[in-house]
């Protein structure tokens, strides 16, 4: 859980201060738009599109070319991505009119956006929920990067997406949006004590919260006696990532129903869409993200996207009613 800067930006801002005096947190949409207009922190080689700014993030767009590489990599503290890529480069793909990215292959795509961060501004990226739910693994890379999906404070330079479809081949093109960037001012911390206090003010879940180094979720394996999730089919057609609602989901997914034992066996390397047993609500002045792994409970990934926008499932004066969607792959 992290506080956004939303409740710190009211009123007139001091001259030259786009963030609010002494404020920290994830920058909300109206501040992101202000920074884009002022050509600060985040820039693009083409004009930003309508709808590209989300409640607390910016959708990132693929550039016109992709590079097929032998393996994933990080450039390290003294190298640029393009320099390191020479040792793993295989071939170049033109995305201008669209191209198919095949399963279990790795691609590096320079993005249309690049960062121009000041000293107290950093970034965190994750796949969009629509990307994670079709099992496309996407991570952000920067020059001199030592970690995926992180943009260090003060970074000035290009941004790249590493893309690896795991189950379905996907059709992408220049301008396709597969991941998103959250921009953070300062280094806000959020403790379990603050979580308990926030839950007392605005219930985060509809049950007694499991708070221990964060808020714990569990999986709904009952489904009121019906469907509890979906498992991806292995041999299917292609998915065009820019066309929504154009395909029959039953051609790509098989339904999983609850059983009498109330359990589910996760087959290795299969991909599942499941939901949380807890109903969830995120207050409008906060955001949240899930940890992708918990080694204490098993070798499986529990989500790709895992970011809850401010106000997710929230209705003032009502208990939470929205469920978290989990993208699960067992090892």
CSV table of C-alpha atoms in Angstrom, one decimal:
chain,number,residue,atom,x,y,z
A,1,UNK,CA,0.0,0.0,0.0
A,2,UNK,CA,1.3,3.5,-0.8
A,3,UNK,CA,-0.1,6.9,-0.5
A,4,UNK,CA,-0.6,8.9,-3.6
A,5,UNK,CA,0.1,12.6,-3.6
A,6,UNK,CA,-3.5,13.3,-4.5
A,7,UNK,CA,-4.5,14.7,-1.1
A,8,UNK,CA,-1.3,16.8,-1.0
A,9,UNK,CA,-1.9,18.8,-4.2
A,10,UNK,CA,-4.9,20.9,-3.3
A,11,UNK,CA,-4.8,24.7,-3.6
A,12,UNK,CA,-2.3,26.9,-5.3
A,13,UNK,CA,1.2,25.4,-5.8
A,14,UNK,CA,4.4,27.3,-5.0
A,15,UNK,CA,6.0,28.8,-8.1
A,16,UNK,CA,8.1,26.1,-9.8
A,17,UNK,CA,6.9,23.4,-7.5
A,18,UNK,CA,4.7,20.8,-9.4
A,19,UNK,CA,4.4,18.4,-6.5
A,20,UNK,CA,3.3,20.4,-3.6
A,21,UNK,CA,5.5,21.5,-0.7
A,22,UNK,CA,7.2,18.6,1.1
A,23,UNK,CA,4.8,16.1,-0.5
A,24,UNK,CA,5.7,12.5,-1.3
A,25,UNK,CA,3.9,9.7,-3.0
A,26,UNK,CA,2.8,8.3,-6.3
A,27,UNK,CA,1.8,11.1,-8.7
A,28,UNK,CA,-1.9,11.2,-9.6
A,29,UNK,CA,-3.3,11.9,-13.1
A,30,UNK,CA,-3.8,15.6,-12.8
A,31,UNK,CA,-0.2,16.1,-11.7
A,32,UNK,CA,1.1,13.8,-14.4
A,33,UNK,CA,-0.8,15.8,-17.0
A,34,UNK,CA,0.7,19.0,-15.6
A,35,UNK,CA,4.2,17.6,-15.9
A,36,UNK,CA,3.6,16.4,-19.5
A,37,UNK,CA,2.4,19.9,-20.5
A,38,UNK,CA,5.5,21.4,-18.9
A,39,UNK,CA,7.8,18.8,-20.6
A,40,UNK,CA,9.1,17.6,-17.2
A,41,UNK,CA,10.0,14.2,-15.9
A,42,UNK,CA,8.5,12.2,-18.7
A,43,UNK,CA,8.8,13.0,-22.4
A,44,UNK,CA,7.9,11.3,-25.7
A,45,UNK,CA,9.2,11.2,-29.3
A,46,UNK,CA,5.5,11.6,-30.4
A,47,UNK,CA,2.6,13.5,-28.8
A,48,UNK,CA,1.0,11.8,-25.8
A,49,UNK,CA,-2.4,10.3,-26.7
A,50,UNK,CA,-5.8,11.0,-25.1
A,51,UNK,CA,-6.4,8.4,-22.4
A,52,UNK,CA,-2.7,7.5,-22.0
A,53,UNK,CA,-2.6,8.9,-18.5
A,54,UNK,CA,-4.4,6.6,-16.0
A,55,UNK,CA,-5.5,7.5,-12.4
A,56,UNK,CA,-1.9,7.0,-11.1
A,57,UNK,CA,0.2,5.9,-14.0
A,58,UNK,CA,1.1,6.5,-17.6
A,59,UNK,CA,0.6,3.9,-20.3
A,60,UNK,CA,3.9,3.3,-22.3
A,61,UNK,CA,3.9,2.8,-26.0
A,62,UNK,CA,6.0,0.5,-28.2
A,63,UNK,CA,8.2,2.2,-30.7
A,64,UNK,CA,8.5,1.2,-34.4
A,65,UNK,CA,11.1,-1.6,-34.0
A,66,UNK,CA,11.6,-4.8,-31.9
A,67,UNK,CA,14.7,-6.8,-31.5
A,68,UNK,CA,14.6,-10.6,-31.0
A,69,UNK,CA,17.2,-11.6,-28.5
A,70,UNK,CA,18.6,-14.9,-27.2
A,71,UNK,CA,17.9,-14.2,-23.6
A,72,UNK,CA,16.7,-11.7,-21.0
A,73,UNK,CA,19.4,-9.3,-19.6
A,74,UNK,CA,20.1,-6.3,-17.5
A,75,UNK,CA,22.8,-3.8,-18.7
A,76,UNK,CA,24.4,-3.2,-15.3
A,77,UNK,CA,25.6,0.1,-13.9
A,78,UNK,CA,28.1,1.0,-16.6
A,79,UNK,CA,26.4,0.1,-19.9
A,80,UNK,CA,23.5,1.1,-22.1
A,81,UNK,CA,20.8,-1.4,-23.2
A,82,UNK,CA,21.8,-1.1,-26.9
A,83,UNK,CA,25.4,-1.8,-26.1
A,84,UNK,CA,24.7,-4.9,-24.1
A,85,UNK,CA,22.1,-6.2,-26.6
A,86,UNK,CA,24.8,-6.7,-29.2
A,87,UNK,CA,25.9,-10.0,-27.5
A,88,UNK,CA,22.4,-11.4,-27.6
A,89,UNK,CA,20.9,-9.8,-30.7
A,90,UNK,CA,19.2,-12.2,-33.3
A,91,UNK,CA,17.2,-10.1,-35.7
A,92,UNK,CA,15.2,-6.9,-36.1
A,93,UNK,CA,11.4,-6.7,-36.6
A,94,UNK,CA,9.5,-3.8,-38.1
A,95,UNK,CA,6.4,-3.0,-35.9
A,96,UNK,CA,5.1,-0.1,-38.1
A,97,UNK,CA,2.3,-2.2,-39.6
A,98,UNK,CA,2.2,-4.8,-36.9
A,99,UNK,CA,4.1,-8.0,-36.3
A,100,UNK,CA,3.5,-11.3,-34.4
A,101,UNK,CA,5.6,-12.0,-31.3
A,102,UNK,CA,5.9,-15.7,-30.8
A,103,UNK,CA,5.6,-17.6,-27.6
A,104,UNK,CA,8.7,-18.3,-25.5
A,105,UNK,CA,10.7,-15.8,-27.4
A,106,UNK,CA,12.3,-12.7,-25.9
A,107,UNK,CA,12.0,-9.3,-27.6
A,108,UNK,CA,13.4,-5.8,-26.7
A,109,UNK,CA,11.4,-2.8,-27.9
A,110,UNK,CA,12.5,0.8,-27.4
A,111,UNK,CA,9.5,2.8,-26.2
A,112,UNK,CA,8.2,6.1,-27.5
A,113,UNK,CA,8.5,7.6,-24.0
A,114,UNK,CA,11.7,8.4,-22.1
A,115,UNK,CA,12.4,9.6,-18.6
A,116,UNK,CA,13.9,13.0,-17.6
A,117,UNK,CA,13.7,12.5,-13.8
A,118,UNK,CA,14.9,15.0,-11.3
A,119,UNK,CA,16.8,14.0,-8.2
A,120,UNK,CA,13.8,13.0,-6.0
A,121,UNK,CA,11.7,11.4,-8.7
A,122,UNK,CA,11.7,7.7,-9.4
A,123,UNK,CA,9.5,5.2,-11.3
A,124,UNK,CA,8.1,1.7,-11.1
A,125,UNK,CA,6.6,-0.2,-14.0
A,126,UNK,CA,4.3,-3.2,-14.4
A,127,UNK,CA,2.3,-4.8,-17.2
A,128,UNK,CA,-1.1,-3.5,-17.8
A,129,UNK,CA,-3.8,-5.8,-16.4
A,130,UNK,CA,-5.0,-6.6,-20.0
A,131,UNK,CA,-1.4,-7.7,-20.8
A,132,UNK,CA,-1.0,-9.8,-17.7
A,133,UNK,CA,-4.2,-11.7,-18.3
A,134,UNK,CA,-3.1,-13.0,-21.7
A,135,UNK,CA,0.1,-14.2,-20.1
A,136,UNK,CA,2.5,-11.8,-21.8
A,137,UNK,CA,5.5,-11.2,-19.6
A,138,UNK,CA,6.6,-7.5,-19.9
A,139,UNK,CA,9.4,-5.8,-18.0
A,140,UNK,CA,10.8,-2.3,-18.2
A,141,UNK,CA,14.6,-1.8,-18.7
A,142,UNK,CA,16.7,1.3,-18.5
A,143,UNK,CA,20.3,2.2,-19.4
A,144,UNK,CA,22.6,1.3,-16.6
A,145,UNK,CA,19.7,-0.6,-15.0
A,146,UNK,CA,20.4,-3.2,-12.2
A,147,UNK,CA,16.8,-4.2,-11.7
A,148,UNK,CA,13.8,-4.7,-13.9
A,149,UNK,CA,10.8,-2.4,-13.7
A,150,UNK,CA,12.7,0.3,-11.8
A,151,UNK,CA,13.7,3.8,-13.0
A,152,UNK,CA,16.2,5.3,-10.5
A,153,UNK,CA,15.9,8.8,-9.1
A,154,UNK,CA,17.5,11.3,-11.5
A,155,UNK,CA,17.5,9.0,-14.5
A,156,UNK,CA,17.7,10.7,-17.9
A,157,UNK,CA,17.4,8.4,-20.8
A,158,UNK,CA,15.4,6.0,-23.0
A,159,UNK,CA,13.0,3.3,-21.7
A,160,UNK,CA,12.7,-0.2,-23.1
A,161,UNK,CA,10.2,-3.0,-22.8
A,162,UNK,CA,11.3,-6.7,-22.6
A,163,UNK,CA,8.5,-8.8,-23.9
A,164,UNK,CA,8.0,-12.5,-23.8
A,165,UNK,CA,4.6,-14.1,-24.7
A,166,UNK,CA,4.2,-17.3,-22.6
A,167,UNK,CA,1.0,-18.9,-23.8
A,168,UNK,CA,-0.5,-17.0,-26.8
A,169,UNK,CA,1.3,-15.5,-29.8
A,170,UNK,CA,0.4,-11.8,-29.9
A,171,UNK,CA,0.1,-9.2,-32.6
A,172,UNK,CA,1.6,-5.8,-31.6
A,173,UNK,CA,2.4,-2.6,-33.5
A,174,UNK,CA,4.0,0.8,-33.0
A,175,UNK,CA,1.9,2.5,-30.3
A,176,UNK,CA,0.6,-0.7,-28.6
A,177,UNK,CA,0.4,-0.2,-24.8
A,178,UNK,CA,1.6,-3.3,-22.8
A,179,UNK,CA,3.0,-1.8,-19.6
A,180,UNK,CA,2.6,1.3,-17.5
A,181,UNK,CA,4.8,3.6,-15.4
A,182,UNK,CA,4.1,5.0,-12.0
A,183,UNK,CA,6.1,8.1,-11.0
A,184,UNK,CA,6.9,8.6,-7.4
A,185,UNK,CA,8.1,11.8,-5.7
A,186,UNK,CA,10.3,11.2,-2.6
A,187,UNK,CA,10.5,7.9,-0.7
A,188,UNK,CA,7.2,7.4,1.2
A,189,UNK,CA,7.0,4.5,3.6
A,190,UNK,CA,3.9,2.7,4.7
A,191,UNK,CA,4.0,0.5,7.8
A,192,UNK,CA,1.7,-2.2,9.1
A,193,UNK,CA,0.6,0.2,11.8
A,194,UNK,CA,-0.5,2.7,9.2
A,195,UNK,CA,-2.3,-0.1,7.3
A,196,UNK,CA,-4.3,-1.0,10.4
A,197,UNK,CA,-5.2,2.6,11.0
A,198,UNK,CA,-6.2,3.0,7.4
A,199,UNK,CA,-8.4,-0.1,7.5
A,200,UNK,CA,-10.1,1.2,10.7
A,201,UNK,CA,-10.9,4.4,8.8
A,202,UNK,CA,-11.7,2.9,5.4
A,203,UNK,CA,-12.1,-0.9,5.4
A,204,UNK,CA,-9.6,-2.4,2.9
A,205,UNK,CA,-11.2,-5.9,2.9
A,206,UNK,CA,-14.6,-7.3,3.9
A,207,UNK,CA,-13.1,-9.6,6.6
A,208,UNK,CA,-10.7,-9.3,9.5
A,209,UNK,CA,-7.5,-8.1,7.8
A,210,UNK,CA,-4.4,-10.3,7.7
A,211,UNK,CA,-1.7,-7.6,8.2
A,212,UNK,CA,1.9,-8.8,8.6
A,213,UNK,CA,4.4,-6.9,6.5
A,214,UNK,CA,1.5,-5.9,4.2
A,215,UNK,CA,-2.0,-7.1,3.7
A,216,UNK,CA,-2.5,-10.8,2.9
A,217,UNK,CA,-4.9,-12.1,0.4
A,218,UNK,CA,-6.2,-15.7,-0.2
A,219,UNK,CA,-7.7,-17.4,-3.3
A,220,UNK,CA,-11.4,-18.2,-3.6
A,221,UNK,CA,-11.6,-21.9,-4.2
A,222,UNK,CA,-15.3,-22.2,-3.5
A,223,UNK,CA,-16.9,-19.9,-6.1
A,224,UNK,CA,-20.3,-20.5,-4.5
A,225,UNK,CA,-20.2,-24.0,-5.9
A,226,UNK,CA,-19.5,-22.8,-9.5
A,227,UNK,CA,-16.6,-21.5,-11.5
A,228,UNK,CA,-13.5,-20.5,-9.6
A,229,UNK,CA,-11.2,-19.5,-12.4
A,230,UNK,CA,-9.8,-20.2,-15.9
A,231,UNK,CA,-6.8,-22.1,-17.3
A,232,UNK,CA,-5.2,-21.0,-20.5
A,233,UNK,CA,-5.3,-23.4,-23.5
A,234,UNK,CA,-2.0,-24.4,-25.0
A,235,UNK,CA,-2.7,-24.4,-28.7
A,236,UNK,CA,-4.7,-21.4,-29.9
A,237,UNK,CA,-4.8,-18.6,-32.4
A,238,UNK,CA,-3.1,-15.3,-32.2
A,239,UNK,CA,-4.3,-12.4,-30.1
A,240,UNK,CA,-4.2,-8.8,-31.3
A,241,UNK,CA,-3.4,-6.8,-28.2
A,242,UNK,CA,-5.1,-3.6,-29.6
A,243,UNK,CA,-8.5,-5.2,-30.3
A,244,UNK,CA,-10.7,-5.6,-27.2
A,245,UNK,CA,-13.7,-7.9,-27.1
A,246,UNK,CA,-13.0,-9.3,-30.6
A,247,UNK,CA,-12.4,-12.9,-29.6
A,248,UNK,CA,-14.4,-15.7,-27.9
A,249,UNK,CA,-12.7,-16.3,-24.5
A,250,UNK,CA,-13.7,-20.0,-24.7
A,251,UNK,CA,-11.4,-20.4,-27.6
A,252,UNK,CA,-8.4,-19.5,-25.4
A,253,UNK,CA,-9.5,-20.5,-21.9
A,254,UNK,CA,-11.1,-23.5,-20.2
A,255,UNK,CA,-13.3,-23.0,-17.1
A,256,UNK,CA,-12.3,-24.4,-13.7
A,257,UNK,CA,-15.1,-25.3,-11.4
A,258,UNK,CA,-15.0,-25.8,-7.6
A,259,UNK,CA,-14.8,-29.4,-6.3
A,260,UNK,CA,-16.0,-31.0,-3.2
A,261,UNK,CA,-12.6,-30.9,-1.5
A,262,UNK,CA,-12.3,-27.2,-2.0
A,263,UNK,CA,-8.8,-27.4,-3.5
A,264,UNK,CA,-7.0,-26.8,-6.8
A,265,UNK,CA,-3.9,-28.5,-8.2
A,266,UNK,CA,-1.7,-26.1,-10.1
A,267,UNK,CA,0.0,-27.9,-12.9
A,268,UNK,CA,3.6,-26.8,-13.6
A,269,UNK,CA,4.0,-24.1,-16.2
A,270,UNK,CA,0.2,-23.8,-16.7
A,271,UNK,CA,-1.3,-20.3,-16.5
A,272,UNK,CA,-4.4,-19.6,-14.4
A,273,UNK,CA,-6.7,-16.6,-13.8
A,274,UNK,CA,-8.1,-16.8,-10.2
A,275,UNK,CA,-9.7,-14.3,-7.9
A,276,UNK,CA,-9.2,-13.2,-4.3
A,277,UNK,CA,-11.6,-14.6,-1.6
A,278,UNK,CA,-11.5,-11.2,0.0
A,279,UNK,CA,-13.4,-8.2,-1.4
A,280,UNK,CA,-11.0,-5.2,-1.7
A,281,UNK,CA,-11.3,-1.5,-1.6
A,282,UNK,CA,-8.5,1.1,-2.1
A,283,UNK,CA,-9.3,4.6,-0.8
A,284,UNK,CA,-9.1,7.4,-3.4
A,285,UNK,CA,-6.0,8.9,-1.9
A,286,UNK,CA,-4.0,5.6,-1.9
A,287,UNK,CA,-2.8,3.0,-4.3
A,288,UNK,CA,-1.6,-0.6,-3.8
A,289,UNK,CA,0.5,-3.2,-5.4
A,290,UNK,CA,0.9,-7.0,-4.8
A,291,UNK,CA,4.2,-8.8,-4.4
A,292,UNK,CA,4.6,-11.1,-7.4
A,293,UNK,CA,6.2,-13.9,-5.3
A,294,UNK,CA,6.1,-15.2,-1.8
A,295,UNK,CA,8.8,-17.9,-1.4
A,296,UNK,CA,7.4,-18.9,2.0
A,297,UNK,CA,4.2,-20.4,0.4
A,298,UNK,CA,5.6,-21.9,-2.8
A,299,UNK,CA,7.4,-21.5,-6.1
A,300,UNK,CA,4.7,-19.7,-8.1
A,301,UNK,CA,4.0,-16.3,-9.4
A,302,UNK,CA,0.7,-14.8,-8.2
A,303,UNK,CA,0.4,-11.9,-10.6
A,304,UNK,CA,1.9,-9.9,-13.5
A,305,UNK,CA,0.1,-6.6,-13.2
A,306,UNK,CA,-0.8,-6.4,-9.5
A,307,UNK,CA,-1.4,-2.7,-9.3
A,308,UNK,CA,-4.6,-1.3,-7.7
A,309,UNK,CA,-5.5,2.2,-8.9
A,310,UNK,CA,-6.7,4.8,-6.4
A,311,UNK,CA,-10.4,4.2,-5.6
A,312,UNK,CA,-10.4,0.5,-6.8
A,313,UNK,CA,-13.6,-1.0,-5.5
A,314,UNK,CA,-14.2,1.9,-3.1
A,315,UNK,CA,-17.6,3.3,-2.3
A,316,UNK,CA,-17.9,5.8,0.6
A,317,UNK,CA,-19.7,4.3,3.5
A,318,UNK,CA,-19.9,0.8,2.0
A,319,UNK,CA,-17.9,-2.4,2.6
A,320,UNK,CA,-15.5,-3.5,-0.1
A,321,UNK,CA,-17.2,-5.5,-2.9
A,322,UNK,CA,-14.5,-5.8,-5.7
A,323,UNK,CA,-12.2,-8.8,-6.0
A,324,UNK,CA,-8.6,-8.9,-6.9
A,325,UNK,CA,-7.7,-10.8,-10.0
A,326,UNK,CA,-4.6,-13.1,-9.8
A,327,UNK,CA,-2.5,-14.3,-12.7
A,328,UNK,CA,-0.9,-17.4,-11.4
A,329,UNK,CA,1.8,-19.6,-12.9
A,330,UNK,CA,3.3,-22.5,-10.9
A,331,UNK,CA,6.9,-23.6,-11.2
